[in-house]
Coordinates of C-alpha atoms and ligand atoms in Angstrom, one line a residue:
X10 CA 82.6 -68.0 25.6
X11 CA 81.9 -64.5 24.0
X12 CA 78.8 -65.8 22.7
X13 CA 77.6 -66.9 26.2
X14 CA 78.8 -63.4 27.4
X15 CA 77.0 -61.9 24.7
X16 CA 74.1 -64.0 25.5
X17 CA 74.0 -62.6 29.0
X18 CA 74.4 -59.2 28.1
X19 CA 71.2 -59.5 25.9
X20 CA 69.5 -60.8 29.0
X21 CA 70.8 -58.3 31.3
X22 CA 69.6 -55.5 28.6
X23 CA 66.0 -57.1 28.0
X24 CA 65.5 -56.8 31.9
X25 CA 66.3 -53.3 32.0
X26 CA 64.1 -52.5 29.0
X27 CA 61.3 -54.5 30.5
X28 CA 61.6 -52.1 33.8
X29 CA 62.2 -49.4 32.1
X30 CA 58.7 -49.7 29.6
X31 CA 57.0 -50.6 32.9
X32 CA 57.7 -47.5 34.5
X33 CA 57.2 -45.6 32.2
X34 CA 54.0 -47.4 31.4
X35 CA 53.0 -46.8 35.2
X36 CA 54.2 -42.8 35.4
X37 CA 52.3 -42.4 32.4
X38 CA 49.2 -43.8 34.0
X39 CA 49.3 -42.4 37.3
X40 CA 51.1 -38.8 36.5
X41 CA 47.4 -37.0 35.3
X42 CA 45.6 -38.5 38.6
X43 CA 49.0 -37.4 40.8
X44 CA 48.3 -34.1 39.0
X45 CA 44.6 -34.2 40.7
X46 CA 45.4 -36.2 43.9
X47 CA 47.5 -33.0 45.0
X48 CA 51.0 -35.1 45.3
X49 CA 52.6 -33.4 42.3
X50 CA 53.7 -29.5 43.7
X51 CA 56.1 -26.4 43.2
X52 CA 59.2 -26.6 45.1
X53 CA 60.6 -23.3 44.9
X54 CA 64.4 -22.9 45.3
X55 CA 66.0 -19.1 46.3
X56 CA 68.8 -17.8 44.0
X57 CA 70.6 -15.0 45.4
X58 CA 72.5 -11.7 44.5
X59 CA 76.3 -12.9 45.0
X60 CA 77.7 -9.7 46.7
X61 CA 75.0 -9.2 49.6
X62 CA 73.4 -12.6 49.4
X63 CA 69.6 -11.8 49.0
X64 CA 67.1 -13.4 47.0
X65 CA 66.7 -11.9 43.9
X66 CA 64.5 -14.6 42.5
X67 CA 63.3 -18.3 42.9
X68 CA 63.4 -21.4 40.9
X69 CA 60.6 -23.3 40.2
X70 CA 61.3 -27.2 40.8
X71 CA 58.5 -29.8 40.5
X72 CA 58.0 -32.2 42.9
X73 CA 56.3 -36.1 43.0
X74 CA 55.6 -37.5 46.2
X75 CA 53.4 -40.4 45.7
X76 CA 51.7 -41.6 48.5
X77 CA 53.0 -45.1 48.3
X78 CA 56.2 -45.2 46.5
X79 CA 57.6 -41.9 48.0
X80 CA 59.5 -39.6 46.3
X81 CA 59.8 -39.8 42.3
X82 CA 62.6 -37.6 40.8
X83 CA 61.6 -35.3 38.1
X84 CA 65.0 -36.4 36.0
X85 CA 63.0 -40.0 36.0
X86 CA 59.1 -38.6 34.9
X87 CA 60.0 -35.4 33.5
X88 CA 61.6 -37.3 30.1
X89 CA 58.7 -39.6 30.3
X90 CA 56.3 -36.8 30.2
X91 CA 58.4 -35.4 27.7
X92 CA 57.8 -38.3 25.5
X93 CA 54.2 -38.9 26.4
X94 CA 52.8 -35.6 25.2
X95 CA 52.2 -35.5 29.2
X96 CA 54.2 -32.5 30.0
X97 CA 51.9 -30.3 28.3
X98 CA 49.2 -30.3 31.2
X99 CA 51.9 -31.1 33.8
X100 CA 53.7 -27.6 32.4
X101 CA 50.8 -25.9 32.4
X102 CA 49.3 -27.5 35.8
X103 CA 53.0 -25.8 37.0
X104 CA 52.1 -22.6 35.5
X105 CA 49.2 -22.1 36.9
X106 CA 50.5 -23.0 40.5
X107 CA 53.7 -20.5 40.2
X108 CA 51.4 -17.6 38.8
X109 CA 49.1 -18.3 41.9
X110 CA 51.9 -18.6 44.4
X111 CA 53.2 -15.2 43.2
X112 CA 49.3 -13.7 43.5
X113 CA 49.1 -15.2 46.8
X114 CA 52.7 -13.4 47.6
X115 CA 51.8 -10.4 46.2
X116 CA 48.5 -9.8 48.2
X117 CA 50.2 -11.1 51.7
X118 CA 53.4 -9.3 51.4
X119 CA 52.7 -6.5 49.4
X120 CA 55.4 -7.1 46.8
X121 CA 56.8 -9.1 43.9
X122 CA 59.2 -11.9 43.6
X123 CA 60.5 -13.8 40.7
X124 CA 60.0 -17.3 39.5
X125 CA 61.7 -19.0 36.6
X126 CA 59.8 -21.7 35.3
X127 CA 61.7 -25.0 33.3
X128 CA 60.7 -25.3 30.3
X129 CA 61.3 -28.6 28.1
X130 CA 61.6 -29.1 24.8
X131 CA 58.0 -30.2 23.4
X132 CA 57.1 -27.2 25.6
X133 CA 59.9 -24.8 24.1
X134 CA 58.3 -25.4 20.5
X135 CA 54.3 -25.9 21.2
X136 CA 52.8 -22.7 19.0
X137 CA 51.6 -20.3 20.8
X138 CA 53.6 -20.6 24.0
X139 CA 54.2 -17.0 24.9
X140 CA 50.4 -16.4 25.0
X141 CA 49.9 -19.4 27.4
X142 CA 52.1 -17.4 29.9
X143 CA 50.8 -14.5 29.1
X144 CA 47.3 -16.1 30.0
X145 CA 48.1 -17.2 32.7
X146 CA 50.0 -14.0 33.9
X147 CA 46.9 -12.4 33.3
X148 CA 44.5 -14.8 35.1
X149 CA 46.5 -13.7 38.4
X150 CA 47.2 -9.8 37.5
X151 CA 50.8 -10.2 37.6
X152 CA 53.9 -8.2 35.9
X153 CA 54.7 -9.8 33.0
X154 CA 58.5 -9.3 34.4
X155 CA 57.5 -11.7 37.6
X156 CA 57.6 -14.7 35.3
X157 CA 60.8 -15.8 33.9
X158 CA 61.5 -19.6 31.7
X159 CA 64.9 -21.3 32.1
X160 CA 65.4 -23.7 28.5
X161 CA 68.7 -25.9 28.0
X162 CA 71.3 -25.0 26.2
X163 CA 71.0 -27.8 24.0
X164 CA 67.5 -27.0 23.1
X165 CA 67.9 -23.2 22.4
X166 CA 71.0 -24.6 19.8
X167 CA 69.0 -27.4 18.4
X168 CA 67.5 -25.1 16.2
X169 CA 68.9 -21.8 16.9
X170 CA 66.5 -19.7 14.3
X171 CA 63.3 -21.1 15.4
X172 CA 64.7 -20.7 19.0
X173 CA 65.4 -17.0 18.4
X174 CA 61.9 -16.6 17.3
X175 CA 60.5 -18.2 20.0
X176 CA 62.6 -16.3 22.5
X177 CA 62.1 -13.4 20.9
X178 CA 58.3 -13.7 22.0
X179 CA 58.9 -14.4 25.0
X180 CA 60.9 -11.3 25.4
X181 CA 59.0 -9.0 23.5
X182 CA 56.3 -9.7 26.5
X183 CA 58.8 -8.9 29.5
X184 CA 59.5 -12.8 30.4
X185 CA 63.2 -13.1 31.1
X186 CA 64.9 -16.0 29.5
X187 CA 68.0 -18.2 31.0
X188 CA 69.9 -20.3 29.3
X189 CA 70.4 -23.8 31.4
X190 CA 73.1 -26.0 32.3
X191 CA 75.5 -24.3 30.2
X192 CA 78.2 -26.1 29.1
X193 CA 76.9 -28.9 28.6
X194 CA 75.8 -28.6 25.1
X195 CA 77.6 -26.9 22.5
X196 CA 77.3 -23.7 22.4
X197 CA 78.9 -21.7 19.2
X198 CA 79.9 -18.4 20.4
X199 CA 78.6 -16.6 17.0
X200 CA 74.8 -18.2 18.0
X201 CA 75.1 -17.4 21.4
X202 CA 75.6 -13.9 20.7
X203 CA 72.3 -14.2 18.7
X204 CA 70.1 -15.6 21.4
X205 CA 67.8 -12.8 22.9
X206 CA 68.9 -14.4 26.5
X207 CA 69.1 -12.8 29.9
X208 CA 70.8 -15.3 32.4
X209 CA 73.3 -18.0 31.5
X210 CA 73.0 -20.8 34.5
X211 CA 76.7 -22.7 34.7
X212 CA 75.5 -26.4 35.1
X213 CA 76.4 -28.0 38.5
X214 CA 78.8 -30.5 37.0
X215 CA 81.5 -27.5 36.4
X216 CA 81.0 -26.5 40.4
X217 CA 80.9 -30.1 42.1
X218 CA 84.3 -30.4 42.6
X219 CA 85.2 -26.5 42.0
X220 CA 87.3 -25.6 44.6
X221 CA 89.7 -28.9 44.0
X222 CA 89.8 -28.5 40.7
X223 CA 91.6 -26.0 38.5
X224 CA 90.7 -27.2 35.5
X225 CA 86.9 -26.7 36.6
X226 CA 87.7 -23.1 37.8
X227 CA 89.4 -22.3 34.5
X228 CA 85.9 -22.9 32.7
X229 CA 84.1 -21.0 35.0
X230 CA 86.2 -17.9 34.5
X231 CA 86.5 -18.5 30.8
X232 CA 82.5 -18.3 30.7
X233 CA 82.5 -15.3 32.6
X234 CA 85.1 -13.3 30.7
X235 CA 83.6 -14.5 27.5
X236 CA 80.2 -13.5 28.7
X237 CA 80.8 -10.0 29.9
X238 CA 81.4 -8.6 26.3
X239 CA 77.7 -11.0 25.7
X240 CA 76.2 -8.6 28.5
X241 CA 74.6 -11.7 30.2
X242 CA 74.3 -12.4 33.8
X243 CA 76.3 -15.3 35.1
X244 CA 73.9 -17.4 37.4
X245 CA 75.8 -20.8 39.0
X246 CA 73.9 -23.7 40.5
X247 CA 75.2 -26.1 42.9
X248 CA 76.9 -24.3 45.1
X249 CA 77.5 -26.3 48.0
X250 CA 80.1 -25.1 50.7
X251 CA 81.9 -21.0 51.8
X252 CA 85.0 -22.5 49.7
X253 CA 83.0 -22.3 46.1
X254 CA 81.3 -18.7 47.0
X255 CA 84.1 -17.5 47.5
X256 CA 86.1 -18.8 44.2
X257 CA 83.0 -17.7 42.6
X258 CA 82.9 -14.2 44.2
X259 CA 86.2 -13.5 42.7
X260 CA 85.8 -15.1 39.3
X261 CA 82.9 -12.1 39.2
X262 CA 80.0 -14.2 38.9
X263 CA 76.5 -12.3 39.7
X264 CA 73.6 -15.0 41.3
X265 CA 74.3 -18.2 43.2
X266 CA 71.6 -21.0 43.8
X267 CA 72.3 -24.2 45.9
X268 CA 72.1 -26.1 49.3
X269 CA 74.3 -23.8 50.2
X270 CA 72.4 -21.2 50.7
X271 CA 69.0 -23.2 50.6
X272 CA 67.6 -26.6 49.3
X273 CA 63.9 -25.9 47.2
X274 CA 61.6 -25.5 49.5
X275 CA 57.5 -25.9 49.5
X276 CA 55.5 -22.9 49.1
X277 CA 54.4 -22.6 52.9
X278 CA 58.4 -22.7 53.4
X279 CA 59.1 -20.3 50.7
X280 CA 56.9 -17.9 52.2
X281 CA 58.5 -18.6 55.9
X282 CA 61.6 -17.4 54.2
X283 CA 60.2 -14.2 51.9
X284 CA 58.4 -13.2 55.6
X285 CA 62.1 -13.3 57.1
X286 CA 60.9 -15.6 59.5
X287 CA 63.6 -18.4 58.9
X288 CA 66.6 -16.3 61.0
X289 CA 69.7 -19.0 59.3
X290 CA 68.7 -16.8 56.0
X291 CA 69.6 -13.4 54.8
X292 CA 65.8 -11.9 54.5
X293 CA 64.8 -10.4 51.0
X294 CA 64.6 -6.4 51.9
X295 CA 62.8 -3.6 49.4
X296 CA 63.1 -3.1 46.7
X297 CA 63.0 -6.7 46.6
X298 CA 65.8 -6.9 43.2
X299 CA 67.1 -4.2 41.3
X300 CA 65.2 -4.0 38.2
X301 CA 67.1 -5.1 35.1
Ligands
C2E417 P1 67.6 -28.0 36.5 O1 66.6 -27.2 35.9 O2 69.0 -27.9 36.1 O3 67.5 -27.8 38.1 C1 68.5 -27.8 39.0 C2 68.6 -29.1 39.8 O4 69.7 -29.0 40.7 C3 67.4 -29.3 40.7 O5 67.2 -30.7 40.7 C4 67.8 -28.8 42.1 O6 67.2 -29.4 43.1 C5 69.3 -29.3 42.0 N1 70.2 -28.5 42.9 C6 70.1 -27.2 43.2 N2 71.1 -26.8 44.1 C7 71.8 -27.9 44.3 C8 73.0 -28.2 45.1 O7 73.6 -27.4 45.7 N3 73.4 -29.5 45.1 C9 72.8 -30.5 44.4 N4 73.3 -31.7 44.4 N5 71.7 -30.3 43.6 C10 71.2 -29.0 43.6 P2 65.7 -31.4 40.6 O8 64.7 -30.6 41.3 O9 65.9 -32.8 41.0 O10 65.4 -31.2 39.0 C11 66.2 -31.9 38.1 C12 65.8 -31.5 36.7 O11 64.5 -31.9 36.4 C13 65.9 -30.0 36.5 O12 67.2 -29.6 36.3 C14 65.0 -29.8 35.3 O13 65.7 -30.2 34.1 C15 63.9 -30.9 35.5 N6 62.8 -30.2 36.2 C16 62.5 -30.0 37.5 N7 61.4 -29.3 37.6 C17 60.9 -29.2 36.4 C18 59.7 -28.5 35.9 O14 58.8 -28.0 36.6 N8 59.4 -28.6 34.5 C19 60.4 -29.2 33.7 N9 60.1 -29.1 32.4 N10 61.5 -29.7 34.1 C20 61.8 -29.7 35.4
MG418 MG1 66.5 -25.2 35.7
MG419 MG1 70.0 -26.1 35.8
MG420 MG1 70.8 -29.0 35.6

């Protein structure tokens, strides 16, 4: 009986490996052409100041949307182009399309926003990253400040010295760094103290169910009394519903980002919003964030 259970298991797991190596097999085909074809784009998703609920900055989200198959999640072919060597011209495909967007902004508008760009970890540690942004910032005439690069916790404490380096360089040319989905990895307080971080972004999973639970809310204002002696900012994502600003509010947290207060958003949307056009949204007014 356990053997034939066992059996079945085995089958049930070869199936799964056999979809799995197909598509990946298939994203790792297609992703360069999608790239080309124009159906991989920047989403860009508003984060706002908590108090007064303007946009202080944007996050940059990449999306598939394959002409056939619909929409592909970036959790599914972001790992795949992670471990196909891909992400390197899909990261710098996206770097090149935020530092235009922000060009484009800055000529129609007349002023700057912020982006922060996802990093992952083959990108994190390819040599000479900082001069790729800087490149690119560059290329468009842009403040080096305009540019910011969100990396995960867990890769900034994989190896924390040759992250501090790394972040370091990033910092010493004006990009601002945030530390994502904290709390998910382990973070030692003495390291954390070490890492030449602006932002720390509370990962969604702490907020979810925030406002029912108290254990959840405990972590949150844990983080944030920890943090203020740290001197970072406190940025949460996910926030859903009026019930979790206002817990949030109060637990002193600084930037919010979720459906809440906007879902990401293509660039012809973004810019809708930044012109103050969309009326359901607190416009962005000058001086478009306090400079930090
Ligand atoms: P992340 O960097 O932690 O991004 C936040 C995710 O939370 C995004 O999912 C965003 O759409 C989602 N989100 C924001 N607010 C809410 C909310 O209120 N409720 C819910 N349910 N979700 C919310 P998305 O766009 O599917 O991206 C998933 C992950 O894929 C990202 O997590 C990031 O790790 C990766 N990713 C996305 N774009 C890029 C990229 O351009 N480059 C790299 N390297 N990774 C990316
Ligand atoms: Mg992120
Ligand atoms: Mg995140
Ligand atoms: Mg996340």
């Amino acid at each position: 009986q356990a053997k034939l259970k066992g059996g079945n298991i085995h089958v049930i797991f070869d199936k799964q490996m056999h979809d799995y190596a197909l598509r990946l097999l298939w994203i790792e085909e297609e992703l360069l052409d999608a790239i080309d074809a124009g159906d991989i784009q920047v989403y860009y998703q508003p984060i706002v100041d908590a108090k007064s609920h303007k946009i202080i900055s944007f996050e940059a989200l990449v999306r598939w949307i394959h002409p056939e198959k619909g929409f592909i999640p970036p959790d599914e072919f972001i790992p795949i182009a992670e471990e196909t060597g891909l992400i390197l011209p899909l990261g710098e495909f996206i770097l090149q399309s935020v530092c235009q967007q922000l060009c484009r902004w800055n000529n129609e508008m007349g002023f700057d926003t912020k982006v922060g760009i996802n990093l992952s970890a083959r990108q994190f540690s390819q040599p000479h990253l900082a001069e790729l942004i800087i490149n690119a910032i560059e290329k468009y005439q842009l403040k080096n400040s305009v540019i910011g690069v969100e990396v995960t916790e867990t890769m900034a404490m994989t190896n924390v010295d040759n992250a501090i380096g790394i972040l370091n360089s990033l910092r010493e040319i004006g990009v601002q760094v945030s530390l994502d989905d904290f709390g998910t990895g382990y973070s030692s307080l003495s390291y954390l103290k070490k890492l030449p971080v602006h932002t720390l972004k509370i990962d969604r999973s702490f907020i979810t169910e925030l406002e029912h639970n108290l254990d959840d809310q405990a972590i949150v204002k844990a983080i944030v009394a920890m943090t203020q002696q740290l001197e970072f900012n406190i940025l949460v994502e996910g926030v859903e519903n009026k019930e979790q600003v206002e817990i949030l509010q109060k637990l002193g947290c600084d930037y919010f980002q979720g459906y809440y207060f906007a879902k990401p958003m293509n660039a012809y949307d973004a810019t809708q919003l930044l012109r103050g056009i969309d009326k359901g949204f607190i416009p962005p007014e000058l001086p478009f964030y306090p400079d930090q």
